[in-house]
Amino acid sequence: MTRFVVAAGIAAGLGCAALTAPAMAQTKPTIAIIVKDTTSVYWQTVLAGARKAGQDLGADVTALGAKSEFDVAGQIDILAKAVASSPAAIVIAPVQFTSLGKPIDEAAKKVKIIGIDSAADTKAWTSFLATDDVQAGRLAADALANAMTRTYADTEGDVAIITASPVAASPDQSVTGFKEQVAKKYRALNVLPDKVTDAQAATGLSVMKDLVNADRDLRGVFVSNVIIAEGASQVVYNKESGDRINYVVFGADDKLVKSLQGGTIDALIVKDPFRMGYDAVKTALAAAKGENVPATIDTGASVITKANMNSARSQELLNPKTD
């Protein structure tokens, strides 16, 4: 009788285990992704890529972020709460280089941290995914040189660079790449001293007016900030010479796409935010499982011109799905 009771108990236990195991196996890992600004189309596209990766790879993706890229305290608080929720890993795009360093260091003591888009003052990344801005700058130099050659039948004259005041501790790497490429391939171009200003369209317009009033040989401009470009590109011709000014911009928005279509802007150097979100979640899941992941991953940049802007790939980049 005792044997029967024991055997029945074992059988019941096995039955419970059979019911419990599949339920446990179905539990999905959670990846928290913290972006800079949930109201921005760019960051909504990053989140769309992250959600798609979660669907494809069997993870729950928690989308987090403040409503402004300037809300440093808000992002630090969001990171702390994300850590407290014990996800499998956290993906974060730091809003500020210095201020997010220590919070990320502390978070990395408890969970694997994957960085995206912009750096922070930390060495605690498990992996870091971003566009290689130096390479994007090289692409911009090539695109501007090609545009100037089409306009003037040569690649000569002055070139201006307009960029926004950095919030990070490092300089704009796209500007670094641009200058490197000009020095290497286009020595007949004269790169003027950088114009570093606030990220306002009105300021971009003012800077360009000053440039064309002062420089008869100005033929091309590289603008590394979308908002500045909206203002700067309103100045189409050099006042002193009457020459058309060629523009290449790092980034894109609806206004700049219209300017590209209309011929005011010659090329946009465009990131792939959907891929960034997708690959970040993919990398985070692999890291959470203990797999080796690359220390850095380049998520790429593409040159979009009026000639190729209607291609399937360009349309994916210019009109990304955010739902």
Short mmCIF file of C-alpha atoms in Angstrom, two decimals:
data_model
loop_
_atom_site.label_atom_id
_atom_site.label_comp_id
_atom_site.label_asym_id
_atom_site.label_seq_id
_atom_site.Cartn_x
_atom_site.Cartn_y
_atom_site.Cartn_z
CA MET A 1 0.00 0.00 0.00
CA THR A 2 2.84 2.34 0.92
CA ARG A 3 4.55 1.58 -2.36
CA PHE A 4 1.39 2.46 -4.26
CA VAL A 5 1.00 5.79 -2.50
CA VAL A 6 4.64 6.69 -3.19
CA ALA A 7 4.36 5.65 -6.83
CA ALA A 8 1.16 7.64 -7.24
CA GLY A 9 2.84 10.64 -5.67
CA ILE A 10 5.76 10.34 -8.07
CA ALA A 11 3.40 10.04 -11.02
CA ALA A 12 1.48 13.10 -9.89
CA GLY A 13 4.72 14.97 -9.46
CA LEU A 14 5.80 14.03 -12.96
CA GLY A 15 2.44 15.15 -14.28
CA CYS A 16 2.86 18.55 -12.64
CA ALA A 17 6.36 18.82 -14.00
CA ALA A 18 5.06 18.01 -17.47
CA LEU A 19 2.54 20.81 -17.16
CA THR A 20 4.99 23.29 -15.62
CA ALA A 21 7.97 22.79 -17.95
CA PRO A 22 6.28 24.00 -21.15
CA ALA A 23 4.89 26.99 -19.29
CA MET A 24 8.38 27.90 -18.09
CA ALA A 25 9.82 27.30 -21.54
CA GLN A 26 7.33 29.77 -22.97
CA THR A 27 8.55 32.62 -20.76
CA LYS A 28 10.13 35.22 -23.03
CA PRO A 29 13.20 37.25 -22.09
CA THR A 30 12.58 40.97 -21.78
CA ILE A 31 14.78 43.54 -23.48
CA ALA A 32 14.35 47.16 -22.37
CA ILE A 33 15.29 49.75 -24.98
CA ILE A 34 15.72 53.38 -23.92
CA VAL A 35 15.77 55.97 -26.72
CA LYS A 36 16.47 59.68 -26.56
CA ASP A 37 13.08 61.03 -27.59
CA THR A 38 9.91 58.96 -28.04
CA THR A 39 8.25 61.78 -30.03
CA SER A 40 10.91 61.77 -32.79
CA VAL A 41 10.27 59.85 -36.03
CA TYR A 42 13.90 58.74 -36.01
CA TRP A 43 13.60 57.17 -32.57
CA GLN A 44 10.16 55.77 -33.30
CA THR A 45 11.80 53.98 -36.23
CA VAL A 46 14.50 52.61 -33.93
CA LEU A 47 11.73 51.28 -31.66
CA ALA A 48 9.90 49.77 -34.63
CA GLY A 49 13.04 47.84 -35.56
CA ALA A 50 13.44 46.72 -31.95
CA ARG A 51 9.83 45.47 -31.78
CA LYS A 52 10.26 43.57 -35.06
CA ALA A 53 13.35 41.86 -33.68
CA GLY A 54 11.39 40.92 -30.57
CA GLN A 55 8.67 39.36 -32.71
CA ASP A 56 11.16 37.48 -34.89
CA LEU A 57 13.41 36.29 -32.08
CA GLY A 58 10.93 35.61 -29.27
CA ALA A 59 11.52 38.48 -26.87
CA ASP A 60 9.35 41.00 -25.10
CA VAL A 61 10.63 44.48 -25.97
CA THR A 62 9.89 47.30 -23.53
CA ALA A 63 10.10 50.68 -25.27
CA LEU A 64 11.21 53.51 -22.98
CA GLY A 65 12.40 57.10 -23.29
CA ALA A 66 11.76 60.71 -22.41
CA LYS A 67 10.04 63.21 -24.68
CA SER A 68 13.11 65.34 -25.25
CA GLU A 69 16.72 64.67 -26.15
CA PHE A 70 17.68 67.27 -23.55
CA ASP A 71 16.05 65.47 -20.59
CA VAL A 72 19.22 64.06 -19.05
CA ALA A 73 17.75 63.58 -15.57
CA GLY A 74 14.71 61.89 -17.06
CA GLN A 75 16.79 59.35 -18.94
CA ILE A 76 18.91 58.58 -15.88
CA ASP A 77 15.72 57.91 -13.90
CA ILE A 78 14.32 55.72 -16.69
CA LEU A 79 17.56 53.71 -16.75
CA ALA A 80 17.42 53.13 -12.99
CA LYS A 81 13.83 51.91 -13.18
CA ALA A 82 14.65 49.66 -16.11
CA VAL A 83 17.47 48.05 -14.13
CA ALA A 84 15.10 47.52 -11.18
CA SER A 85 12.70 45.59 -13.44
CA SER A 86 15.44 42.95 -14.02
CA PRO A 87 15.31 42.59 -17.82
CA ALA A 88 17.55 40.18 -19.70
CA ALA A 89 19.47 43.17 -21.10
CA ILE A 90 19.09 46.91 -21.66
CA VAL A 91 19.65 48.88 -24.86
CA ILE A 92 20.22 52.62 -24.43
CA ALA A 93 20.99 55.65 -26.61
CA PRO A 94 22.62 58.11 -24.18
CA VAL A 95 21.33 61.67 -24.41
CA GLN A 96 24.56 63.11 -23.04
CA PHE A 97 28.14 61.83 -23.03
CA THR A 98 29.36 62.81 -19.57
CA SER A 99 26.22 62.62 -17.44
CA LEU A 100 25.22 59.10 -18.52
CA GLY A 101 28.66 57.58 -17.91
CA LYS A 102 28.35 56.70 -14.23
CA PRO A 103 24.68 55.61 -14.39
CA ILE A 104 25.58 53.20 -17.18
CA ASP A 105 28.58 51.95 -15.18
CA GLU A 106 26.27 51.21 -12.23
CA ALA A 107 23.61 49.59 -14.40
CA ALA A 108 26.19 47.32 -16.05
CA LYS A 109 26.99 45.78 -12.65
CA LYS A 110 23.53 44.21 -12.68
CA VAL A 111 22.59 43.72 -16.34
CA LYS A 112 24.23 43.69 -19.75
CA ILE A 113 24.08 47.10 -21.43
CA ILE A 114 24.04 47.59 -25.19
CA GLY A 115 24.73 51.13 -26.42
CA ILE A 116 23.31 52.59 -29.60
CA ASP A 117 23.73 55.72 -31.74
CA SER A 118 25.86 57.92 -29.47
CA ALA A 119 28.64 57.32 -26.99
CA ALA A 120 28.82 57.85 -23.23
CA ASP A 121 31.69 58.22 -20.80
CA THR A 122 31.78 54.53 -19.97
CA LYS A 123 33.65 51.34 -20.79
CA ALA A 124 30.84 49.13 -19.56
CA TRP A 125 29.20 48.45 -22.92
CA THR A 126 28.73 44.81 -23.76
CA SER A 127 28.38 45.99 -27.36
CA PHE A 128 27.93 49.36 -29.08
CA LEU A 129 25.96 49.86 -32.31
CA ALA A 130 26.07 53.07 -34.33
CA THR A 131 26.66 54.55 -37.72
CA ASP A 132 30.36 55.01 -38.38
CA ASP A 133 30.19 58.81 -38.52
CA VAL A 134 33.73 59.11 -39.87
CA GLN A 135 32.76 56.93 -42.84
CA ALA A 136 29.53 58.91 -43.24
CA GLY A 137 31.65 62.06 -43.46
CA ARG A 138 33.76 60.47 -46.18
CA LEU A 139 30.60 59.62 -48.11
CA ALA A 140 29.49 63.24 -47.72
CA ALA A 141 32.78 64.52 -49.16
CA ASP A 142 32.46 62.23 -52.17
CA ALA A 143 28.83 63.25 -52.71
CA LEU A 144 29.65 66.97 -52.52
CA ALA A 145 32.62 66.61 -54.86
CA ASN A 146 30.45 64.74 -57.38
CA ALA A 147 27.74 67.41 -57.17
CA MET A 148 30.26 70.22 -57.66
CA THR A 149 31.76 68.45 -60.65
CA ARG A 150 28.31 68.21 -62.25
CA THR A 151 27.63 71.88 -61.56
CA TYR A 152 31.00 73.39 -62.51
CA ALA A 153 32.71 70.68 -64.59
CA ASP A 154 35.55 70.70 -62.05
CA THR A 155 36.11 70.08 -58.33
CA GLU A 156 37.58 73.37 -57.21
CA GLY A 157 36.67 76.26 -54.95
CA ASP A 158 35.82 76.84 -51.31
CA VAL A 159 33.78 74.45 -49.19
CA ALA A 160 32.12 75.31 -45.89
CA ILE A 161 31.21 73.01 -43.01
CA ILE A 162 28.37 73.93 -40.68
CA THR A 163 27.74 71.84 -37.59
CA ALA A 164 25.92 72.12 -34.27
CA SER A 165 27.57 72.73 -30.92
CA PRO A 166 28.39 69.26 -29.56
CA VAL A 167 26.74 67.95 -26.40
CA ALA A 168 29.30 65.16 -26.28
CA ALA A 169 32.91 65.39 -25.18
CA SER A 170 34.15 64.44 -28.64
CA PRO A 171 34.00 66.47 -31.87
CA ASP A 172 31.60 65.74 -34.71
CA GLN A 173 33.14 62.65 -36.30
CA SER A 174 31.35 63.17 -39.61
CA VAL A 175 33.27 66.45 -39.95
CA THR A 176 36.50 64.57 -39.23
CA GLY A 177 35.72 62.05 -41.98
CA PHE A 178 34.72 64.80 -44.40
CA LYS A 179 38.00 66.65 -43.96
CA GLU A 180 40.04 63.46 -44.22
CA GLN A 181 38.42 62.55 -47.52
CA VAL A 182 38.86 66.03 -49.00
CA ALA A 183 42.54 66.05 -48.03
CA LYS A 184 43.00 62.60 -49.55
CA LYS A 185 41.04 62.91 -52.80
CA TYR A 186 40.07 66.51 -53.53
CA ARG A 187 43.06 68.72 -52.94
CA ALA A 188 41.76 71.50 -55.19
CA LEU A 189 39.01 72.12 -52.67
CA ASN A 190 39.69 74.60 -49.90
CA VAL A 191 37.86 73.72 -46.67
CA LEU A 192 37.00 76.87 -44.71
CA PRO A 193 37.15 76.99 -40.90
CA ASP A 194 34.19 75.20 -39.32
CA LYS A 195 31.04 77.14 -38.50
CA VAL A 196 29.84 75.70 -35.18
CA THR A 197 26.52 77.05 -33.98
CA ASP A 198 23.27 76.20 -32.25
CA ALA A 199 20.85 73.79 -33.89
CA GLN A 200 18.36 76.35 -35.19
CA ALA A 201 17.15 76.84 -38.75
CA ALA A 202 17.32 80.64 -38.39
CA THR A 203 20.97 80.39 -37.34
CA GLY A 204 21.77 78.20 -40.32
CA LEU A 205 20.22 80.79 -42.64
CA SER A 206 22.15 83.62 -40.97
CA VAL A 207 25.47 81.75 -41.21
CA MET A 208 24.94 81.02 -44.89
CA LYS A 209 24.09 84.64 -45.68
CA ASP A 210 27.31 85.74 -44.02
CA LEU A 211 29.31 83.12 -45.92
CA VAL A 212 28.02 84.00 -49.37
CA ASN A 213 28.44 87.72 -48.71
CA ALA A 214 32.06 87.20 -47.71
CA ASP A 215 33.31 84.45 -50.04
CA ARG A 216 33.05 84.73 -53.81
CA ASP A 217 34.57 81.27 -54.28
CA LEU A 218 32.13 79.38 -52.02
CA ARG A 219 30.69 76.53 -54.07
CA GLY A 220 29.79 73.75 -51.67
CA VAL A 221 28.54 73.21 -48.14
CA PHE A 222 28.41 70.17 -45.86
CA VAL A 223 25.88 70.51 -43.06
CA SER A 224 26.02 67.86 -40.34
CA ASN A 225 22.79 68.88 -38.60
CA VAL A 226 19.28 68.54 -40.08
CA ILE A 227 17.73 71.61 -38.46
CA ILE A 228 20.60 73.90 -39.43
CA ALA A 229 20.38 72.55 -42.97
CA GLU A 230 16.73 73.58 -43.26
CA GLY A 231 17.80 77.19 -42.83
CA ALA A 232 21.13 77.13 -44.63
CA SER A 233 19.78 75.53 -47.81
CA GLN A 234 17.46 78.49 -48.37
CA VAL A 235 20.52 80.31 -49.75
CA VAL A 236 20.78 78.77 -53.19
CA TYR A 237 23.17 81.12 -54.98
CA ASN A 238 26.39 82.89 -54.08
CA LYS A 239 25.59 86.60 -53.94
CA GLU A 240 29.07 87.65 -55.07
CA SER A 241 29.55 85.27 -58.00
CA GLY A 242 26.04 84.14 -58.90
CA ASP A 243 27.22 80.51 -58.72
CA ARG A 244 24.87 77.81 -57.49
CA ILE A 245 25.81 76.40 -54.10
CA ASN A 246 25.89 72.62 -53.73
CA TYR A 247 24.63 71.14 -50.46
CA VAL A 248 25.14 67.76 -48.81
CA VAL A 249 23.44 67.08 -45.47
CA PHE A 250 24.01 64.38 -42.87
CA GLY A 251 20.47 63.34 -41.95
CA ALA A 252 16.99 63.69 -43.40
CA ASP A 253 13.50 64.94 -42.64
CA ASP A 254 10.43 65.76 -44.73
CA LYS A 255 11.59 69.29 -45.51
CA LEU A 256 15.02 68.17 -46.67
CA VAL A 257 13.54 65.38 -48.79
CA LYS A 258 11.43 68.01 -50.57
CA SER A 259 14.57 70.10 -51.07
CA LEU A 260 16.32 67.05 -52.51
CA GLN A 261 13.43 66.46 -54.89
CA GLY A 262 13.46 70.13 -55.90
CA GLY A 263 17.22 70.16 -56.50
CA THR A 264 18.20 72.59 -53.74
CA ILE A 265 20.02 69.85 -51.84
CA ASP A 266 22.27 67.50 -53.80
CA ALA A 267 22.54 64.56 -51.41
CA LEU A 268 21.43 63.30 -48.02
CA ILE A 269 23.63 60.96 -45.99
CA VAL A 270 21.07 58.81 -44.22
CA LYS A 271 21.34 56.42 -41.29
CA ASP A 272 19.31 53.21 -40.90
CA PRO A 273 17.45 53.53 -37.57
CA PHE A 274 15.25 50.48 -38.18
CA ARG A 275 18.32 48.29 -38.57
CA MET A 276 19.87 49.88 -35.49
CA GLY A 277 16.87 48.92 -33.35
CA TYR A 278 16.62 45.45 -34.82
CA ASP A 279 20.30 44.59 -34.49
CA ALA A 280 20.46 46.08 -30.99
CA VAL A 281 17.78 43.72 -29.70
CA LYS A 282 19.34 40.81 -31.57
CA THR A 283 22.70 41.59 -29.98
CA ALA A 284 21.17 42.09 -26.54
CA LEU A 285 19.47 38.69 -26.66
CA ALA A 286 22.67 36.97 -27.72
CA ALA A 287 24.61 38.68 -24.93
CA ALA A 288 21.95 37.74 -22.37
CA LYS A 289 22.37 34.10 -23.39
CA GLY A 290 26.10 34.32 -22.73
CA GLU A 291 27.09 34.34 -26.39
CA ASN A 292 30.06 36.36 -27.59
CA VAL A 293 28.99 39.54 -29.39
CA PRO A 294 31.08 42.11 -31.31
CA ALA A 295 32.32 45.04 -29.26
CA THR A 296 31.20 47.45 -31.98
CA ILE A 297 28.75 47.14 -34.87
CA ASP A 298 28.45 49.64 -37.73
CA THR A 299 24.80 50.06 -38.71
CA GLY A 300 25.73 51.85 -41.93
CA ALA A 301 24.85 54.99 -43.88
CA SER A 302 23.56 55.51 -47.42
CA VAL A 303 23.88 58.34 -49.95
CA ILE A 304 20.51 59.40 -51.33
CA THR A 305 20.33 61.71 -54.33
CA LYS A 306 17.53 62.88 -56.60
CA ALA A 307 18.59 60.16 -59.04
CA ASN A 308 18.12 57.26 -56.59
CA MET A 309 15.59 58.64 -54.10
CA ASN A 310 12.69 56.66 -55.59
CA SER A 311 14.43 53.29 -55.35
CA ALA A 312 12.92 50.74 -52.97
CA ARG A 313 15.88 50.98 -50.62
CA SER A 314 15.89 54.79 -50.53
CA GLN A 315 12.17 54.84 -49.83
CA GLU A 316 12.67 52.43 -46.92
CA LEU A 317 15.15 54.88 -45.43
CA LEU A 318 13.26 58.08 -46.23
CA ASN A 319 9.80 56.80 -45.26
CA PRO A 320 10.41 54.22 -42.52
CA LYS A 321 7.59 52.30 -40.90
CA THR A 322 7.17 53.33 -37.29
CA ASP A 323 4.25 51.09 -36.30
#
